[in-house]
Amino acid sequence: MKKILFLLLFICLLSCQEKDIITSISGTIKGTDAKEMELEGINFSKKIPIQTNGIFSDTLDLPYDGMYYLILTDEKSFYVYLEKGFQLQLETNADDFINSLKYSGSGKDENNYLVQKNKLIESKYGDQSNFENVMKIFSVEENVFLENIESLKKNILEKLASSNIKNEVFVNNEKKEIEILALKYQEQFAPYHGYSINNREYKTSETFPKAGDDYNMNDEETFKHSYSYRTLIGGIFQRIMYETPSEDKTPFDKGISKLNTIKSEMIRSELVKNMMYEMNLSAKNIDVIYKELMKHSIDSVFKNKTTLKYETLKKLVKGSPSPTFDYENINGGKTTLESLKGKFVYIDVWATWCGPCIAEIPALKEVEKEYHGKNIEFVSISIDDKNDHDKWKKMVADKELNGIQLFADNDWKSDFVKKYAIDGIPRFILLDTEGKIVNADAPRPSDAKLKEVLSELGL
């Protein structure tokens, strides 16, 4: 009887100890009007309320120890290291969100180091959220790039050593992260350097270090701790899908084949997100794609988005009424889809930052010229951010863009964009004279098939 009572007491104590493992994050963000921020991780997301004075505090039920992302706005976000049991406090200023971050409480040493690591990279290459600064890394010649990356590795390792962090798990994982960071840069060098010298066919030398398609993509512990590893294997996965030659397999087939070799459910669930674009109106097997995406994901948010996109795409059939718009016209006022009734409408959804969109402009201008005076309107809808409104107006003027030039009301979140399930641009849409869908994913202006389609409509 005593043994049973002792066992029950032991179980009770163990249970109480587990309940006492509380993880929390709190602090103050000065100069923000935001009502909440978001903590994102692998298959994890939590909104943290912010009071009017910038103070916040919340407990966390973490699914794993490792790296998460703290997001105030799209432009103000930074990774944070969390372990179960941490009571982490932070102070920062919204005007300089990352560089003004200061941590206290358990986990402060690890996270203050991450801020210093970021400052070290910025001291060499500037703010990495700025594309021009990113290009500073890759615009140099191959040998100089490799020397610079080795120097950066050495500097970061020195920063880690001088931080005197007692957490051996974090230190060991961070050493691995630094090596992977360098490898990630090396993987990115060829496309970025090619872009910088305007040579998309650029190839590195045979001795240039590469990860290769057979790189280990099944290391779950590294996946939890290293954003560079997540980025690296995501890039390799996309390369396997879209660049690795195959005569009999589609990008979707190649992606599924690779996923089936990965034992980690967590990693499969993240990598499958790279395949979302394959579920589109041009896909012949949209039902199969949907089932595979759902099968490999354990992320409820992603699964909900996937289901919403699938259901949206199924509605965009030929002959169904098109979603409408009511957007700012560059010539003043607003233009609605209803105002164009009686004419065929060819819609170009684009943005000033989109290289492939800009590449279509010459062909689009030629098509517009050829069909001038015929019963068709050419409408271009920019989904640029509101902050780039002037940039949009300038590009329209500089490129001498014709047709009806409109500016969407909420970039990617605009109602028209969401109802067409647009997750990649440029996107072209063709409507009939009654505003009904002819083709919700119409041929591009540079595609000869466009004129065939227009000819079939009697244009």
Coordinates of N, CA and C in Angstrom, one line a residue, residues 71-213:
I71 N 7.4 39.2 -35.5 CA 6.9 40.1 -36.6 C 6.1 41.2 -36.0
L72 N 6.6 42.4 -36.1 CA 5.7 43.6 -35.8 C 5.0 44.0 -37.0
T73 N 5.7 44.2 -38.1 CA 5.1 44.5 -39.4 C 5.9 43.7 -40.5
D74 N 5.5 43.8 -41.7 CA 6.3 43.1 -42.8 C 7.7 43.6 -42.8
E75 N 7.9 44.9 -42.5 CA 9.3 45.5 -42.6 C 10.0 45.4 -41.3
K76 N 9.3 45.1 -40.2 CA 9.9 45.1 -38.9 C 9.8 43.7 -38.2
S77 N 10.8 42.9 -38.5 CA 10.7 41.5 -37.9 C 12.1 41.0 -37.7
F78 N 12.3 40.1 -36.8 CA 13.6 39.5 -36.5 C 13.5 38.2 -35.9
Y79 N 14.5 37.3 -36.1 CA 14.4 36.0 -35.5 C 14.8 36.1 -34.0
V80 N 14.2 35.2 -33.2 CA 14.4 35.1 -31.8 C 14.6 33.6 -31.4
Y81 N 15.5 33.4 -30.5 CA 15.8 32.0 -30.0 C 15.0 31.8 -28.7
L82 N 14.2 30.7 -28.7 CA 13.4 30.4 -27.5 C 13.5 28.9 -27.1
E83 N 13.6 28.7 -25.8 CA 13.5 27.4 -25.3 C 12.3 27.3 -24.3
K84 N 11.8 26.1 -24.1 CA 10.8 25.9 -23.1 C 11.3 26.3 -21.8
G85 N 10.6 27.1 -21.0 CA 11.1 27.6 -19.7 C 11.7 28.9 -19.7
F86 N 12.0 29.5 -20.9 CA 12.5 30.9 -21.0 C 11.5 31.9 -20.5
Q87 N 11.9 32.9 -19.7 CA 11.1 34.1 -19.5 C 11.9 35.2 -20.0
L88 N 11.7 35.5 -21.3 CA 12.5 36.4 -22.1 C 11.8 37.8 -22.1
Q89 N 12.6 38.8 -21.8 CA 12.1 40.2 -21.9 C 12.9 41.0 -22.9
L90 N 12.2 41.9 -23.6 CA 12.9 42.7 -24.6 C 12.4 44.1 -24.6
E91 N 13.3 45.0 -25.0 CA 12.9 46.4 -25.2 C 13.4 46.8 -26.6
T92 N 12.6 47.6 -27.3 CA 13.1 48.0 -28.7 C 12.3 49.2 -29.1
N93 N 12.7 49.9 -30.1 CA 12.0 51.0 -30.7 C 11.5 50.7 -32.1
A94 N 10.3 51.0 -32.4 CA 9.7 50.6 -33.7 C 10.5 51.3 -34.8
D95 N 11.1 52.5 -34.6 CA 11.8 53.2 -35.7 C 13.1 52.5 -36.1
D96 N 13.7 51.7 -35.2 CA 14.9 50.9 -35.5 C 14.7 49.6 -34.8
F97 N 13.8 48.8 -35.3 CA 13.3 47.6 -34.6 C 14.4 46.6 -34.2
I98 N 15.2 46.3 -35.2 CA 16.2 45.3 -35.0 C 17.4 45.8 -34.2
N99 N 18.0 46.9 -34.6 CA 19.2 47.3 -34.0 C 19.1 47.9 -32.6
S100 N 17.8 48.2 -32.2 CA 17.6 48.8 -30.9 C 17.1 47.7 -29.9
L101 N 17.1 46.4 -30.4 CA 16.6 45.3 -29.5 C 17.6 45.1 -28.4
K102 N 17.1 45.0 -27.2 CA 17.9 44.7 -26.0 C 17.1 43.6 -25.2
Y103 N 17.7 42.5 -24.8 CA 17.1 41.5 -24.1 C 17.5 41.4 -22.7
S104 N 16.6 40.9 -21.8 CA 17.0 40.5 -20.4 C 16.2 39.3 -20.1
G105 N 16.4 38.7 -18.9 CA 15.8 37.5 -18.5 C 16.4 36.3 -19.1
S106 N 15.9 35.1 -18.9 CA 16.5 33.9 -19.4 C 16.4 33.9 -20.9
G107 N 17.5 33.6 -21.5 CA 17.6 33.6 -23.0 C 18.2 34.9 -23.5
K108 N 18.6 35.8 -22.6 CA 19.1 37.1 -23.0 C 20.4 37.0 -23.7
D109 N 21.3 36.1 -23.2 CA 22.6 36.0 -23.9 C 22.6 35.6 -25.3
E110 N 21.8 34.5 -25.5 CA 21.6 34.0 -26.9 C 21.0 35.0 -27.8
N111 N 20.0 35.7 -27.4 CA 19.3 36.7 -28.3 C 20.1 38.0 -28.4
N112 N 20.8 38.5 -27.4 CA 21.6 39.7 -27.6 C 22.8 39.4 -28.6
Y113 N 23.3 38.1 -28.5 CA 24.3 37.7 -29.5 C 23.7 37.8 -30.9
L114 N 22.5 37.3 -31.1 CA 21.9 37.3 -32.5 C 21.8 38.8 -33.0
V115 N 21.5 39.7 -32.1 CA 21.4 41.1 -32.5 C 22.8 41.6 -33.0
Q116 N 23.8 41.2 -32.2 CA 25.2 41.6 -32.5 C 25.7 41.0 -33.8
K117 N 25.2 39.7 -34.0 CA 25.6 39.0 -35.3 C 25.0 39.8 -36.5
N118 N 23.7 40.2 -36.3 CA 23.1 41.0 -37.4 C 23.8 42.3 -37.7
K119 N 24.2 43.0 -36.6 CA 24.9 44.2 -36.7 C 26.3 44.0 -37.4
L120 N 26.9 42.9 -37.2 CA 28.2 42.6 -37.8 C 28.0 42.4 -39.3
I121 N 26.9 41.7 -39.7 CA 26.7 41.5 -41.2 C 26.3 42.9 -41.8
E122 N 25.5 43.7 -41.1 CA 25.1 45.0 -41.6 C 26.3 45.9 -41.7
S123 N 27.3 45.8 -40.8 CA 28.4 46.6 -40.9 C 29.3 46.4 -42.2
K124 N 29.1 45.2 -42.7 CA 29.9 44.8 -43.9 C 29.0 45.1 -45.2
Y125 N 27.7 44.8 -45.1 CA 26.9 44.8 -46.3 C 25.6 45.7 -46.2
G126 N 25.4 46.3 -45.1 CA 24.2 47.1 -44.9 C 23.0 46.3 -44.6
D127 N 21.9 47.0 -44.4 CA 20.6 46.4 -44.1 C 20.2 45.3 -45.1
Q128 N 20.1 44.1 -44.7 CA 19.8 43.0 -45.6 C 18.4 42.9 -46.1
S129 N 17.5 43.7 -45.6 CA 16.1 43.8 -46.1 C 16.1 44.6 -47.4
N130 N 17.2 45.3 -47.7 CA 17.3 46.1 -48.9 C 18.0 45.3 -50.0
F131 N 17.3 45.1 -51.1 CA 17.9 44.2 -52.1 C 19.2 44.7 -52.7
E132 N 19.4 46.0 -52.8 CA 20.6 46.6 -53.3 C 21.8 46.2 -52.3
N133 N 21.5 46.2 -51.0 CA 22.6 45.8 -50.1 C 22.9 44.3 -50.2
V134 N 21.8 43.5 -50.4 CA 22.0 42.0 -50.7 C 23.0 41.8 -51.8
M135 N 22.8 42.6 -52.9 CA 23.6 42.4 -54.1 C 25.0 42.8 -53.9
K136 N 25.3 43.6 -52.8 CA 26.7 43.9 -52.5 C 27.5 42.6 -52.2
I137 N 26.9 41.6 -51.7 CA 27.5 40.4 -51.3 C 27.9 39.6 -52.6
F138 N 27.1 39.7 -53.6 CA 27.2 38.8 -54.8 C 27.7 39.5 -56.1
S139 N 27.9 40.8 -56.0 CA 28.3 41.5 -57.2 C 29.8 41.5 -57.5
V140 N 30.6 41.0 -56.6 CA 32.0 40.9 -56.8 C 32.4 39.6 -57.5
E141 N 33.6 39.5 -58.0 CA 34.1 38.3 -58.7 C 34.1 37.1 -57.7
E142 N 34.1 35.9 -58.3 CA 34.0 34.6 -57.6 C 35.0 34.5 -56.5
N143 N 36.3 34.7 -56.8 CA 37.4 34.5 -55.8 C 37.2 35.5 -54.7
V144 N 36.8 36.8 -55.0 CA 36.7 37.8 -53.9 C 35.5 37.4 -53.1
F145 N 34.4 36.9 -53.7 CA 33.2 36.5 -52.9 C 33.6 35.4 -51.9
L146 N 34.4 34.4 -52.3 CA 34.7 33.3 -51.4 C 35.6 33.8 -50.3
E147 N 36.5 34.7 -50.6 CA 37.4 35.3 -49.5 C 36.5 36.1 -48.5
N148 N 35.5 36.8 -49.1 CA 34.7 37.6 -48.2 C 33.8 36.7 -47.3
I149 N 33.3 35.6 -47.8 CA 32.5 34.7 -47.0 C 33.3 34.1 -45.9
E150 N 34.5 33.7 -46.3 CA 35.4 33.1 -45.2 C 35.7 34.1 -44.1
S151 N 35.9 35.3 -44.5 CA 36.2 36.4 -43.5 C 35.0 36.6 -42.7
L152 N 33.8 36.6 -43.3 CA 32.6 36.8 -42.5 C 32.3 35.7 -41.5
K153 N 32.6 34.4 -42.0 CA 32.5 33.3 -41.1 C 33.4 33.4 -39.9
K154 N 34.6 33.8 -40.1 CA 35.6 34.0 -39.0 C 35.1 35.1 -38.1
N155 N 34.7 36.2 -38.6 CA 34.2 37.3 -37.7 C 33.0 36.9 -36.8
I156 N 32.1 36.1 -37.4 CA 30.9 35.7 -36.7 C 31.3 34.7 -35.6
L157 N 32.2 33.8 -35.9 CA 32.7 32.8 -34.9 C 33.4 33.5 -33.8
E158 N 34.1 34.6 -34.1 CA 34.8 35.3 -33.0 C 33.8 36.0 -32.2
K159 N 32.7 36.6 -32.8 CA 31.6 37.2 -32.0 C 31.0 36.2 -31.1
L160 N 30.7 35.0 -31.6 CA 30.1 34.0 -30.8 C 31.0 33.6 -29.6
A161 N 32.3 33.4 -29.8 CA 33.2 33.1 -28.8 C 33.3 34.2 -27.7
S162 N 33.3 35.4 -28.1 CA 33.4 36.5 -27.1 C 32.1 36.8 -26.4
S163 N 31.0 36.1 -26.8 CA 29.7 36.4 -26.1 C 29.6 35.6 -24.8
N164 N 30.5 34.6 -24.7 CA 30.5 33.8 -23.4 C 29.2 33.2 -23.1
I165 N 28.5 32.7 -24.1 CA 27.2 32.0 -23.8 C 27.4 30.7 -23.2
K166 N 26.7 30.4 -22.1 CA 26.9 29.1 -21.4 C 26.0 28.0 -21.9
N167 N 25.1 28.3 -22.8 CA 24.2 27.3 -23.3 C 24.9 26.6 -24.4
E168 N 25.4 25.4 -24.1 CA 26.2 24.6 -25.0 C 25.4 24.1 -26.3
V169 N 24.1 23.8 -26.0 CA 23.3 23.4 -27.2 C 23.2 24.5 -28.2
F170 N 22.9 25.7 -27.7 CA 22.8 26.9 -28.6 C 24.1 27.1 -29.3
V171 N 25.3 27.1 -28.6 CA 26.6 27.4 -29.2 C 26.9 26.4 -30.3
N172 N 26.7 25.1 -30.0 CA 27.0 24.1 -31.0 C 26.1 24.2 -32.2
N173 N 24.8 24.5 -32.0 CA 24.0 24.7 -33.1 C 24.3 26.0 -33.9
E174 N 24.7 27.0 -33.2 CA 25.1 28.2 -33.9 C 26.4 28.1 -34.7
K175 N 27.3 27.3 -34.2 CA 28.5 27.0 -35.0 C 28.1 26.3 -36.4
K176 N 27.2 25.4 -36.2 CA 26.7 24.7 -37.4 C 26.0 25.7 -38.4
E177 N 25.2 26.6 -37.7 CA 24.4 27.6 -38.5 C 25.4 28.5 -39.3
I178 N 26.5 28.9 -38.7 CA 27.5 29.7 -39.4 C 28.0 29.1 -40.6
E179 N 28.3 27.8 -40.5 CA 28.8 27.0 -41.7 C 27.7 27.0 -42.8
I180 N 26.5 26.7 -42.3 CA 25.4 26.6 -43.3 C 25.1 28.0 -43.9
L181 N 25.2 29.1 -43.2 CA 25.1 30.4 -43.7 C 26.0 30.6 -44.9
A182 N 27.3 30.3 -44.7 CA 28.2 30.4 -45.8 C 27.8 29.6 -47.0
L183 N 27.4 28.3 -46.7 CA 27.0 27.5 -47.8 C 25.7 28.0 -48.6
K184 N 24.8 28.6 -47.8 CA 23.6 29.2 -48.4 C 24.1 30.4 -49.3
Y185 N 25.0 31.2 -48.9 CA 25.5 32.3 -49.7 C 26.1 31.7 -51.0
Q186 N 26.9 30.6 -50.9 CA 27.5 30.0 -52.0 C 26.5 29.5 -53.0
E187 N 25.4 28.9 -52.5 CA 24.4 28.4 -53.4 C 23.7 29.5 -54.1
Q188 N 23.6 30.7 -53.5 CA 22.9 31.8 -54.1 C 23.8 32.6 -55.0
F189 N 25.1 32.4 -55.0 CA 26.0 33.2 -55.8 C 25.7 33.3 -57.3
A190 N 25.6 32.1 -57.9 CA 25.4 32.0 -59.3 C 24.2 32.9 -59.8
P191 N 23.0 32.7 -59.3 CA 21.9 33.4 -59.8 C 22.0 34.9 -59.5
Y192 N 22.5 35.3 -58.3 CA 22.6 36.7 -57.9 C 23.7 37.4 -58.7
H193 N 24.8 36.7 -58.8 CA 25.9 37.3 -59.6 C 25.5 37.5 -61.0
G194 N 24.9 36.4 -61.6 CA 24.4 36.5 -63.0 C 23.5 37.7 -63.2
Y195 N 22.6 37.9 -62.2 CA 21.7 39.1 -62.2 C 22.5 40.4 -62.2
S196 N 23.6 40.4 -61.4 CA 24.3 41.7 -61.2 C 25.1 42.1 -62.5
I197 N 25.5 41.0 -63.3 CA 26.2 41.3 -64.5 C 25.4 41.1 -65.8
N198 N 24.1 41.0 -65.5 CA 23.1 40.9 -66.6 C 23.4 39.7 -67.5
N199 N 23.7 38.6 -66.8 CA 24.0 37.3 -67.6 C 23.3 36.2 -66.8
R200 N 22.0 35.9 -67.2 CA 21.3 34.9 -66.5 C 21.8 33.5 -66.7
E201 N 22.7 33.3 -67.7 CA 23.3 32.0 -67.9 C 24.6 31.8 -67.2
Y202 N 25.0 32.7 -66.3 CA 26.3 32.6 -65.6 C 26.4 31.3 -64.8
K203 N 27.6 30.7 -64.9 CA 27.9 29.5 -64.2 C 29.2 29.7 -63.4
T204 N 29.3 29.2 -62.2 CA 30.5 29.2 -61.4 C 31.5 28.2 -61.9
S205 N 32.7 28.4 -61.4 CA 33.8 27.4 -61.9 C 33.5 26.0 -61.3
E206 N 34.2 25.0 -61.8 CA 34.0 23.6 -61.4 C 34.4 23.4 -59.9
T207 N 35.4 24.2 -59.4 CA 35.9 24.1 -58.1 C 35.0 24.8 -57.0
F208 N 34.1 25.6 -57.5 CA 33.2 26.4 -56.6 C 32.4 25.5 -55.6
P209 N 32.5 25.7 -54.3 CA 31.8 24.9 -53.4 C 30.3 24.9 -53.6
K210 N 29.6 23.8 -53.6 CA 28.2 23.7 -53.8 C 27.6 22.6 -52.8
A211 N 26.3 22.8 -52.6 CA 25.6 21.8 -51.7 C 25.2 20.5 -52.5
G212 N 24.7 20.7 -53.7 CA 24.3 19.5 -54.5 C 22.9 19.0 -54.2
D213 N 22.3 18.4 -55.1 CA 20.9 17.9 -55.0 C 20.9 16.8 -53.9

